[in-house]
mmCIF file of C-alpha atoms in Angstrom:
data_model
loop_
_atom_site.group_PDB
_atom_site.id
_atom_site.type_symbol
_atom_site.label_atom_id
_atom_site.label_comp_id
_atom_site.label_asym_id
_atom_site.label_seq_id
_atom_site.Cartn_x
_atom_site.Cartn_y
_atom_site.Cartn_z
ATOM 1 C CA MET U 1 5.256 -43.873 13.894
ATOM 2 C CA LYS U 2 4.737 -41.457 16.778
ATOM 3 C CA ARG U 3 7.328 -39.064 15.304
ATOM 4 C CA TYR U 4 5.618 -39.175 11.928
ATOM 5 C CA ALA U 5 2.226 -38.434 13.539
ATOM 6 C CA LEU U 6 3.718 -35.480 15.474
ATOM 7 C CA LEU U 7 5.325 -34.095 12.306
ATOM 8 C CA CYS U 8 1.974 -34.257 10.476
ATOM 9 C CA LEU U 9 0.269 -32.516 13.386
ATOM 10 C CA LEU U 10 2.822 -29.680 13.322
ATOM 11 C CA LEU U 11 2.433 -29.287 9.584
ATOM 12 C CA LEU U 12 -1.332 -29.101 9.807
ATOM 13 C CA SER U 13 -1.358 -26.730 12.793
ATOM 14 C CA GLY U 14 0.972 -24.254 11.047
ATOM 15 C CA HIS U 15 3.657 -24.237 13.760
ATOM 16 C CA VAL U 16 7.245 -23.529 12.824
ATOM 17 C CA TYR U 17 9.590 -26.431 13.410
ATOM 18 C CA ALA U 18 13.300 -27.012 12.743
ATOM 19 C CA GLY U 19 14.277 -26.763 9.093
ATOM 20 C CA THR U 20 11.347 -24.598 7.918
ATOM 21 C CA LYS U 21 11.000 -20.911 7.392
ATOM 22 C CA PRO U 22 8.180 -19.003 9.096
ATOM 23 C CA LEU U 23 5.319 -18.235 6.717
ATOM 24 C CA VAL U 24 4.088 -14.641 6.605
ATOM 25 C CA PHE U 25 0.996 -13.511 4.715
ATOM 26 C CA VAL U 26 0.333 -9.935 3.560
ATOM 27 C CA SER U 27 -2.537 -8.329 1.683
ATOM 28 C CA ILE U 28 -0.770 -6.398 -1.101
ATOM 29 C CA LEU U 29 2.450 -6.421 -3.084
ATOM 30 C CA PRO U 30 4.114 -3.365 -1.470
ATOM 31 C CA GLN U 31 3.780 -5.213 1.894
ATOM 32 C CA LYS U 32 5.541 -8.215 0.388
ATOM 33 C CA PHE U 33 8.397 -5.911 -0.543
ATOM 34 C CA PHE U 34 8.497 -4.492 3.011
ATOM 35 C CA VAL U 35 8.615 -7.894 4.656
ATOM 36 C CA GLU U 36 11.283 -9.122 2.259
ATOM 37 C CA GLN U 37 13.475 -6.110 2.975
ATOM 38 C CA VAL U 38 13.186 -6.665 6.731
ATOM 39 C CA SER U 39 13.499 -10.477 6.625
ATOM 40 C CA GLN U 40 16.235 -10.860 3.993
ATOM 41 C CA GLY U 41 15.119 -14.372 3.066
ATOM 42 C CA LEU U 42 14.554 -15.629 6.638
ATOM 43 C CA VAL U 43 10.831 -15.957 6.091
ATOM 44 C CA GLU U 44 8.540 -17.081 3.301
ATOM 45 C CA VAL U 45 6.132 -14.402 2.156
ATOM 46 C CA GLU U 46 2.740 -14.946 0.475
ATOM 47 C CA VAL U 47 0.554 -12.125 -0.848
ATOM 48 C CA MET U 48 -3.205 -12.196 -1.194
ATOM 49 C CA VAL U 49 -3.863 -9.522 -3.895
ATOM 50 C CA GLY U 50 -1.591 -10.266 -6.785
ATOM 51 C CA PRO U 51 -0.446 -8.181 -9.828
ATOM 52 C CA GLY U 52 -3.357 -6.516 -11.638
ATOM 53 C CA GLN U 53 -5.944 -7.407 -8.957
ATOM 54 C CA ASN U 54 -7.975 -4.841 -7.138
ATOM 55 C CA PRO U 55 -8.030 -4.901 -3.267
ATOM 56 C CA THR U 56 -11.414 -3.216 -3.320
ATOM 57 C CA THR U 57 -13.163 -6.091 -5.106
ATOM 58 C CA TYR U 58 -10.735 -8.943 -4.394
ATOM 59 C CA GLU U 59 -11.934 -12.340 -3.094
ATOM 60 C CA PRO U 60 -9.308 -14.892 -2.024
ATOM 61 C CA THR U 61 -9.106 -18.104 -3.942
ATOM 62 C CA PRO U 62 -9.582 -21.465 -2.157
ATOM 63 C CA ARG U 63 -5.853 -22.063 -2.582
ATOM 64 C CA LYS U 64 -4.965 -18.846 -0.836
ATOM 65 C CA ILE U 65 -7.373 -19.587 1.995
ATOM 66 C CA SER U 66 -6.062 -23.116 2.508
ATOM 67 C CA ALA U 67 -2.470 -21.833 2.506
ATOM 68 C CA LEU U 68 -3.249 -19.805 5.650
ATOM 69 C CA ALA U 69 -3.421 -23.093 7.546
ATOM 70 C CA ARG U 70 0.372 -23.038 7.948
ATOM 71 C CA ALA U 71 0.863 -19.275 8.251
ATOM 72 C CA ASP U 72 2.452 -17.822 11.383
ATOM 73 C CA ILE U 73 1.603 -14.127 10.920
ATOM 74 C CA TYR U 74 -0.776 -12.123 8.732
ATOM 75 C CA PHE U 75 0.157 -8.466 8.391
ATOM 76 C CA THR U 76 -2.905 -6.354 7.555
ATOM 77 C CA ILE U 77 -2.755 -2.851 6.086
ATOM 78 C CA GLY U 78 -6.364 -1.696 5.974
ATOM 79 C CA VAL U 79 -7.344 -2.356 2.345
ATOM 80 C CA PRO U 80 -11.076 -2.938 1.691
ATOM 81 C CA PHE U 81 -11.128 -6.708 1.158
ATOM 82 C CA GLU U 82 -9.802 -7.220 4.690
ATOM 83 C CA ASN U 83 -13.032 -5.856 6.088
ATOM 84 C CA ALA U 84 -15.013 -8.631 4.445
ATOM 85 C CA TRP U 85 -12.587 -11.506 5.040
ATOM 86 C CA LEU U 86 -10.430 -10.890 8.122
ATOM 87 C CA ASN U 87 -12.941 -12.063 10.765
ATOM 88 C CA ARG U 88 -13.624 -15.344 9.059
ATOM 89 C CA ILE U 89 -9.911 -15.890 8.480
ATOM 90 C CA ARG U 90 -9.323 -15.342 12.186
ATOM 91 C CA ARG U 91 -12.064 -17.824 13.113
ATOM 92 C CA ASN U 92 -10.763 -20.516 10.728
ATOM 93 C CA TYR U 93 -7.087 -20.095 11.675
ATOM 94 C CA PRO U 94 -6.856 -19.128 15.327
ATOM 95 C CA GLN U 95 -3.220 -20.234 15.480
ATOM 96 C CA MET U 96 -2.200 -17.457 13.067
ATOM 97 C CA LYS U 97 -1.270 -14.134 14.605
ATOM 98 C CA VAL U 98 -2.935 -11.168 12.896
ATOM 99 C CA VAL U 99 -0.883 -7.924 13.161
ATOM 100 C CA GLN U 100 -2.543 -4.633 12.212
ATOM 101 C CA CYS U 101 0.480 -2.642 11.172
ATOM 102 C CA CYS U 102 -0.984 0.747 10.419
ATOM 103 C CA ASP U 103 -3.837 1.648 12.841
ATOM 104 C CA ASP U 104 -1.608 3.942 14.869
ATOM 105 C CA ILE U 105 -0.240 5.512 11.668
ATOM 106 C CA ILE U 106 -3.747 6.554 10.574
ATOM 107 C CA ASP U 107 -4.477 7.960 14.052
ATOM 108 C CA MET U 108 -1.264 10.023 14.137
ATOM 109 C CA SER U 109 -1.726 11.232 10.545
ATOM 110 C CA ALA U 110 -5.191 12.489 11.356
ATOM 111 C CA LEU U 111 -3.859 14.208 14.441
ATOM 112 C CA HIS U 112 -1.200 16.158 12.585
ATOM 113 C CA ALA U 113 -2.969 16.770 9.245
ATOM 114 C CA ASP U 114 -4.941 19.907 8.529
ATOM 115 C CA ALA U 115 -8.723 19.552 8.207
ATOM 116 C CA GLU U 116 -8.714 19.113 4.461
ATOM 117 C CA HIS U 117 -6.032 16.428 4.393
ATOM 118 C CA ALA U 118 -7.483 14.663 7.471
ATOM 119 C CA GLU U 119 -10.876 14.354 5.702
ATOM 120 C CA HIS U 120 -9.298 12.744 2.656
ATOM 121 C CA GLN U 121 -7.017 10.460 4.660
ATOM 122 C CA ALA U 122 -9.951 9.103 6.669
ATOM 123 C CA ASP U 123 -11.275 7.480 3.532
ATOM 124 C CA ASP U 124 -7.924 6.467 2.097
ATOM 125 C CA PRO U 125 -6.261 3.186 3.181
ATOM 126 C CA HIS U 126 -3.140 3.845 1.093
ATOM 127 C CA VAL U 127 -0.999 4.827 4.071
ATOM 128 C CA TRP U 128 2.124 3.449 2.372
ATOM 129 C CA THR U 129 2.221 6.253 -0.212
ATOM 130 C CA SER U 130 4.130 8.182 2.464
ATOM 131 C CA PRO U 131 7.638 6.785 2.985
ATOM 132 C CA ASN U 132 7.582 8.049 6.559
ATOM 133 C CA ASN U 133 4.558 5.842 7.237
ATOM 134 C CA VAL U 134 6.440 2.871 5.744
ATOM 135 C CA ILE U 135 9.265 3.524 8.236
ATOM 136 C CA ALA U 136 6.756 2.885 11.052
ATOM 137 C CA ILE U 137 5.404 -0.169 9.243
ATOM 138 C CA ALA U 138 8.932 -1.540 8.806
ATOM 139 C CA ARG U 139 9.596 -1.160 12.530
ATOM 140 C CA ARG U 140 6.426 -3.070 13.349
ATOM 141 C CA ILE U 141 7.322 -5.867 10.916
ATOM 142 C CA GLY U 142 10.823 -6.093 12.386
ATOM 143 C CA GLN U 143 9.499 -6.302 15.937
ATOM 144 C CA GLU U 144 7.005 -9.037 15.108
ATOM 145 C CA LEU U 145 9.492 -11.156 13.138
ATOM 146 C CA SER U 146 12.021 -10.842 15.987
ATOM 147 C CA MET U 147 9.461 -12.217 18.397
ATOM 148 C CA LEU U 148 8.480 -15.001 15.992
ATOM 149 C CA ASP U 149 12.040 -16.004 15.181
ATOM 150 C CA SER U 150 14.106 -14.851 18.137
ATOM 151 C CA ASN U 151 17.221 -16.754 16.979
ATOM 152 C CA ASN U 152 17.590 -14.194 14.187
ATOM 153 C CA THR U 153 16.696 -11.001 16.061
ATOM 154 C CA ASP U 154 19.998 -9.332 15.273
ATOM 155 C CA ARG U 155 19.567 -9.957 11.539
ATOM 156 C CA TYR U 156 16.051 -8.529 11.572
ATOM 157 C CA GLN U 157 17.185 -5.448 13.445
ATOM 158 C CA GLN U 158 20.059 -4.804 11.061
ATOM 159 C CA ALA U 159 17.861 -5.322 7.991
ATOM 160 C CA THR U 160 15.198 -3.035 9.453
ATOM 161 C CA ALA U 161 17.731 -0.307 10.083
ATOM 162 C CA SER U 162 19.101 -0.622 6.535
ATOM 163 C CA PHE U 163 15.605 -0.475 5.049
ATOM 164 C CA ILE U 164 14.670 2.554 7.157
ATOM 165 C CA GLN U 165 17.804 4.358 5.899
ATOM 166 C CA ARG U 166 16.725 3.686 2.287
ATOM 167 C CA LEU U 167 13.196 4.940 3.078
ATOM 168 C CA SER U 168 14.635 8.123 4.606
ATOM 169 C CA GLU U 169 16.705 8.690 1.501
ATOM 170 C CA LEU U 170 13.608 8.113 -0.646
ATOM 171 C CA ASP U 171 11.712 10.720 1.340
ATOM 172 C CA GLN U 172 14.501 13.193 0.790
ATOM 173 C CA GLN U 173 14.604 12.465 -2.917
ATOM 174 C CA ILE U 174 10.858 12.968 -3.351
ATOM 175 C CA GLY U 175 10.990 16.173 -1.372
ATOM 176 C CA LYS U 176 13.847 17.487 -3.536
ATOM 177 C CA LEU U 177 12.118 16.499 -6.806
ATOM 178 C CA THR U 178 8.803 18.109 -5.880
ATOM 179 C CA ARG U 179 10.007 21.129 -3.939
ATOM 180 C CA ASP U 180 10.063 23.702 -6.704
ATOM 181 C CA LEU U 181 6.827 22.792 -8.470
ATOM 182 C CA SER U 182 4.547 25.776 -8.789
ATOM 183 C CA LYS U 183 1.409 23.679 -9.528
ATOM 184 C CA ARG U 184 0.344 21.441 -6.666
ATOM 185 C CA LYS U 185 -3.063 20.061 -7.678
ATOM 186 C CA LEU U 186 -3.346 16.370 -8.592
ATOM 187 C CA ILE U 187 -6.472 15.271 -10.485
ATOM 188 C CA VAL U 188 -6.661 11.548 -9.876
ATOM 189 C CA SER U 189 -9.144 8.905 -11.054
ATOM 190 C CA HIS U 190 -9.106 7.163 -7.621
ATOM 191 C CA PRO U 191 -8.245 8.862 -4.325
ATOM 192 C CA ALA U 192 -5.160 6.785 -3.500
ATOM 193 C CA TRP U 193 -2.612 9.581 -2.875
ATOM 194 C CA SER U 194 -3.931 11.388 0.163
ATOM 195 C CA PHE U 195 -0.911 10.543 2.348
ATOM 196 C CA TYR U 196 1.574 11.367 -0.403
ATOM 197 C CA ALA U 197 -0.255 14.698 -1.036
ATOM 198 C CA ALA U 198 -0.176 15.601 2.623
ATOM 199 C CA GLU U 199 3.509 14.680 2.951
ATOM 200 C CA TYR U 200 4.718 16.674 -0.037
ATOM 201 C CA GLY U 201 2.348 19.612 -0.207
ATOM 202 C CA PHE U 202 -0.114 18.626 -2.931
ATOM 203 C CA GLU U 203 -3.849 18.880 -3.152
ATOM 204 C CA GLN U 204 -5.520 15.665 -4.402
ATOM 205 C CA ILE U 205 -8.715 16.139 -6.455
ATOM 206 C CA SER U 206 -10.491 12.842 -7.031
ATOM 207 C CA ILE U 207 -12.724 12.095 -10.001
ATOM 208 C CA GLU U 208 -14.227 9.165 -8.179
ATOM 209 C CA GLN U 209 -16.500 10.388 -5.380
ATOM 210 C CA ASN U 210 -17.365 8.273 -2.380
ATOM 211 C CA GLY U 211 -16.439 5.112 -4.254
ATOM 212 C CA LYS U 212 -18.771 5.928 -7.130
ATOM 213 C CA ASP U 213 -18.337 7.197 -10.683
ATOM 214 C CA ILE U 214 -18.548 10.944 -11.012
ATOM 215 C CA GLN U 215 -21.908 12.438 -11.964
ATOM 216 C CA ALA U 216 -22.243 14.529 -15.161
ATOM 217 C CA SER U 217 -22.753 17.818 -13.325
ATOM 218 C CA SER U 218 -19.743 17.218 -11.088
ATOM 219 C CA LEU U 219 -17.687 16.235 -14.144
ATOM 220 C CA ARG U 220 -18.492 19.539 -15.812
ATOM 221 C CA ASN U 221 -17.619 21.451 -12.655
ATOM 222 C CA LEU U 222 -14.306 19.617 -12.353
ATOM 223 C CA ILE U 223 -13.391 20.396 -15.940
ATOM 224 C CA ARG U 224 -14.299 24.045 -15.466
ATOM 225 C CA GLN U 225 -12.194 24.306 -12.317
ATOM 226 C CA ALA U 226 -9.213 22.549 -13.948
ATOM 227 C CA GLN U 227 -9.411 25.009 -16.847
ATOM 228 C CA GLN U 228 -9.384 27.922 -14.447
ATOM 229 C CA ASP U 229 -6.353 26.520 -12.675
ATOM 230 C CA ASN U 230 -4.634 25.629 -15.968
ATOM 231 C CA ILE U 231 -4.400 21.932 -15.021
ATOM 232 C CA LYS U 232 -3.981 19.650 -18.019
ATOM 233 C CA THR U 233 -2.708 16.348 -16.609
ATOM 234 C CA VAL U 234 -4.942 13.625 -15.154
ATOM 235 C CA PHE U 235 -3.489 10.734 -13.156
ATOM 236 C CA THR U 236 -5.127 7.305 -13.359
ATOM 237 C CA GLN U 237 -4.665 3.959 -11.612
ATOM 238 C CA PRO U 238 -4.484 0.648 -13.575
ATOM 239 C CA GLN U 239 -6.870 -1.138 -11.213
ATOM 240 C CA PHE U 240 -9.704 1.293 -11.969
ATOM 241 C CA ASN U 241 -11.688 2.462 -14.971
ATOM 242 C CA ASP U 242 -10.075 5.521 -16.611
ATOM 243 C CA LYS U 243 -12.966 6.515 -18.900
ATOM 244 C CA ALA U 244 -13.853 9.709 -16.979
ATOM 245 C CA ALA U 245 -10.193 10.648 -16.677
ATOM 246 C CA ARG U 246 -9.690 10.423 -20.426
ATOM 247 C CA ILE U 247 -12.787 12.522 -21.049
ATOM 248 C CA ILE U 248 -11.423 15.212 -18.723
ATOM 249 C CA ALA U 249 -7.951 15.074 -20.322
ATOM 250 C CA THR U 250 -9.485 15.455 -23.773
ATOM 251 C CA GLU U 251 -11.538 18.473 -22.667
ATOM 252 C CA LEU U 252 -8.446 20.018 -21.172
ATOM 253 C CA GLY U 253 -6.254 19.280 -24.161
ATOM 254 C CA GLY U 254 -3.948 17.402 -21.813
ATOM 255 C CA LYS U 255 -2.522 13.993 -20.999
ATOM 256 C CA VAL U 256 -3.211 10.951 -18.875
ATOM 257 C CA TYR U 257 -0.481 9.435 -16.726
ATOM 258 C CA SER U 258 -0.902 6.086 -14.920
ATOM 259 C CA LEU U 259 0.284 5.861 -11.299
ATOM 260 C CA ASP U 260 0.190 2.474 -9.490
ATOM 261 C CA PRO U 261 0.255 2.542 -5.661
ATOM 262 C CA LEU U 262 0.164 -1.309 -5.653
ATOM 263 C CA ALA U 263 3.419 -1.996 -7.524
ATOM 264 C CA TYR U 264 5.759 -4.453 -5.837
ATOM 265 C CA ASP U 265 9.082 -2.574 -5.816
ATOM 266 C CA TYR U 266 8.063 0.221 -3.505
ATOM 267 C CA ILE U 267 11.164 2.401 -3.628
ATOM 268 C CA GLU U 268 11.563 2.250 -7.417
ATOM 269 C CA ASN U 269 7.820 2.790 -7.917
ATOM 270 C CA MET U 270 7.653 5.822 -5.663
ATOM 271 C CA LEU U 271 10.493 7.460 -7.597
ATOM 272 C CA ILE U 272 8.752 6.628 -10.895
ATOM 273 C CA THR U 273 5.476 8.029 -9.531
ATOM 274 C CA THR U 274 7.138 11.262 -8.427
ATOM 275 C CA ARG U 275 8.932 11.778 -11.709
ATOM 276 C CA LEU U 276 5.622 11.267 -13.589
ATOM 277 C CA ILE U 277 3.902 13.787 -11.329
ATOM 278 C CA VAL U 278 6.694 16.308 -11.815
ATOM 279 C CA ASP U 279 6.678 15.752 -15.559
ATOM 280 C CA GLY U 280 2.933 16.031 -15.783
ATOM 281 C CA LEU U 281 2.689 19.228 -13.778
ATOM 282 C CA THR U 282 5.741 20.829 -15.333
ATOM 283 C CA ASP U 283 4.522 20.283 -18.916
ATOM 284 C CA GLU U 284 1.186 21.956 -18.288
#
């Protein structure tokens, strides 16, 4: 009877015991991919913001909140819903370790970026659009999982090294694909590509301004500037309204391409994204 009571207590408190996998929570799908690459099945991974959901407006369901009762680690990444929910999650589940895996990345990016890129990055939580940032995130994940599950430290280290190698190859592929483009301006519906733009020499021009829909006068100015620069492709994001983007594309006689920074398979998605950007800018 005492053993049964102890087992129930461990289950309710969220502690790892023999025969179970550690439970890791993340905010978005790309993070789930990162943790799974580093853990290679040694941990269970749950994600808050699922496919098609928007981390700007997301509110966790009661089921998601209750599942945190047995979580060992929550890896944050700076998306907007965390600002509203993270403090109450910490209060309700003090046994769960919260790891902020990108604060130092943002600080270092701001330090090395030029003034224009630094201004855009300050308002952009999408740090993972740079593969080099993901390398730092992967190292942090590997360190934390090794401390949580020290019996498998060697496996985490090996998996982290393998994932970092793939990310380095991805960075080289993106650099090679984008190197010879003459046009470097990206008109985007939502400013999610600041870190990508800074990494590979693009200028991001956002239709959305300070989180709000573009005003009519600004829309006219943007169309006029795009015409002067001979830009005809507009890039949208599936989680956001693309009405203004389609108006601009129509005025320019151009096309609309959808880029999704929240897709699960990070490496495949970044290559797809880059090829769409190259195709869009080349065809102009």
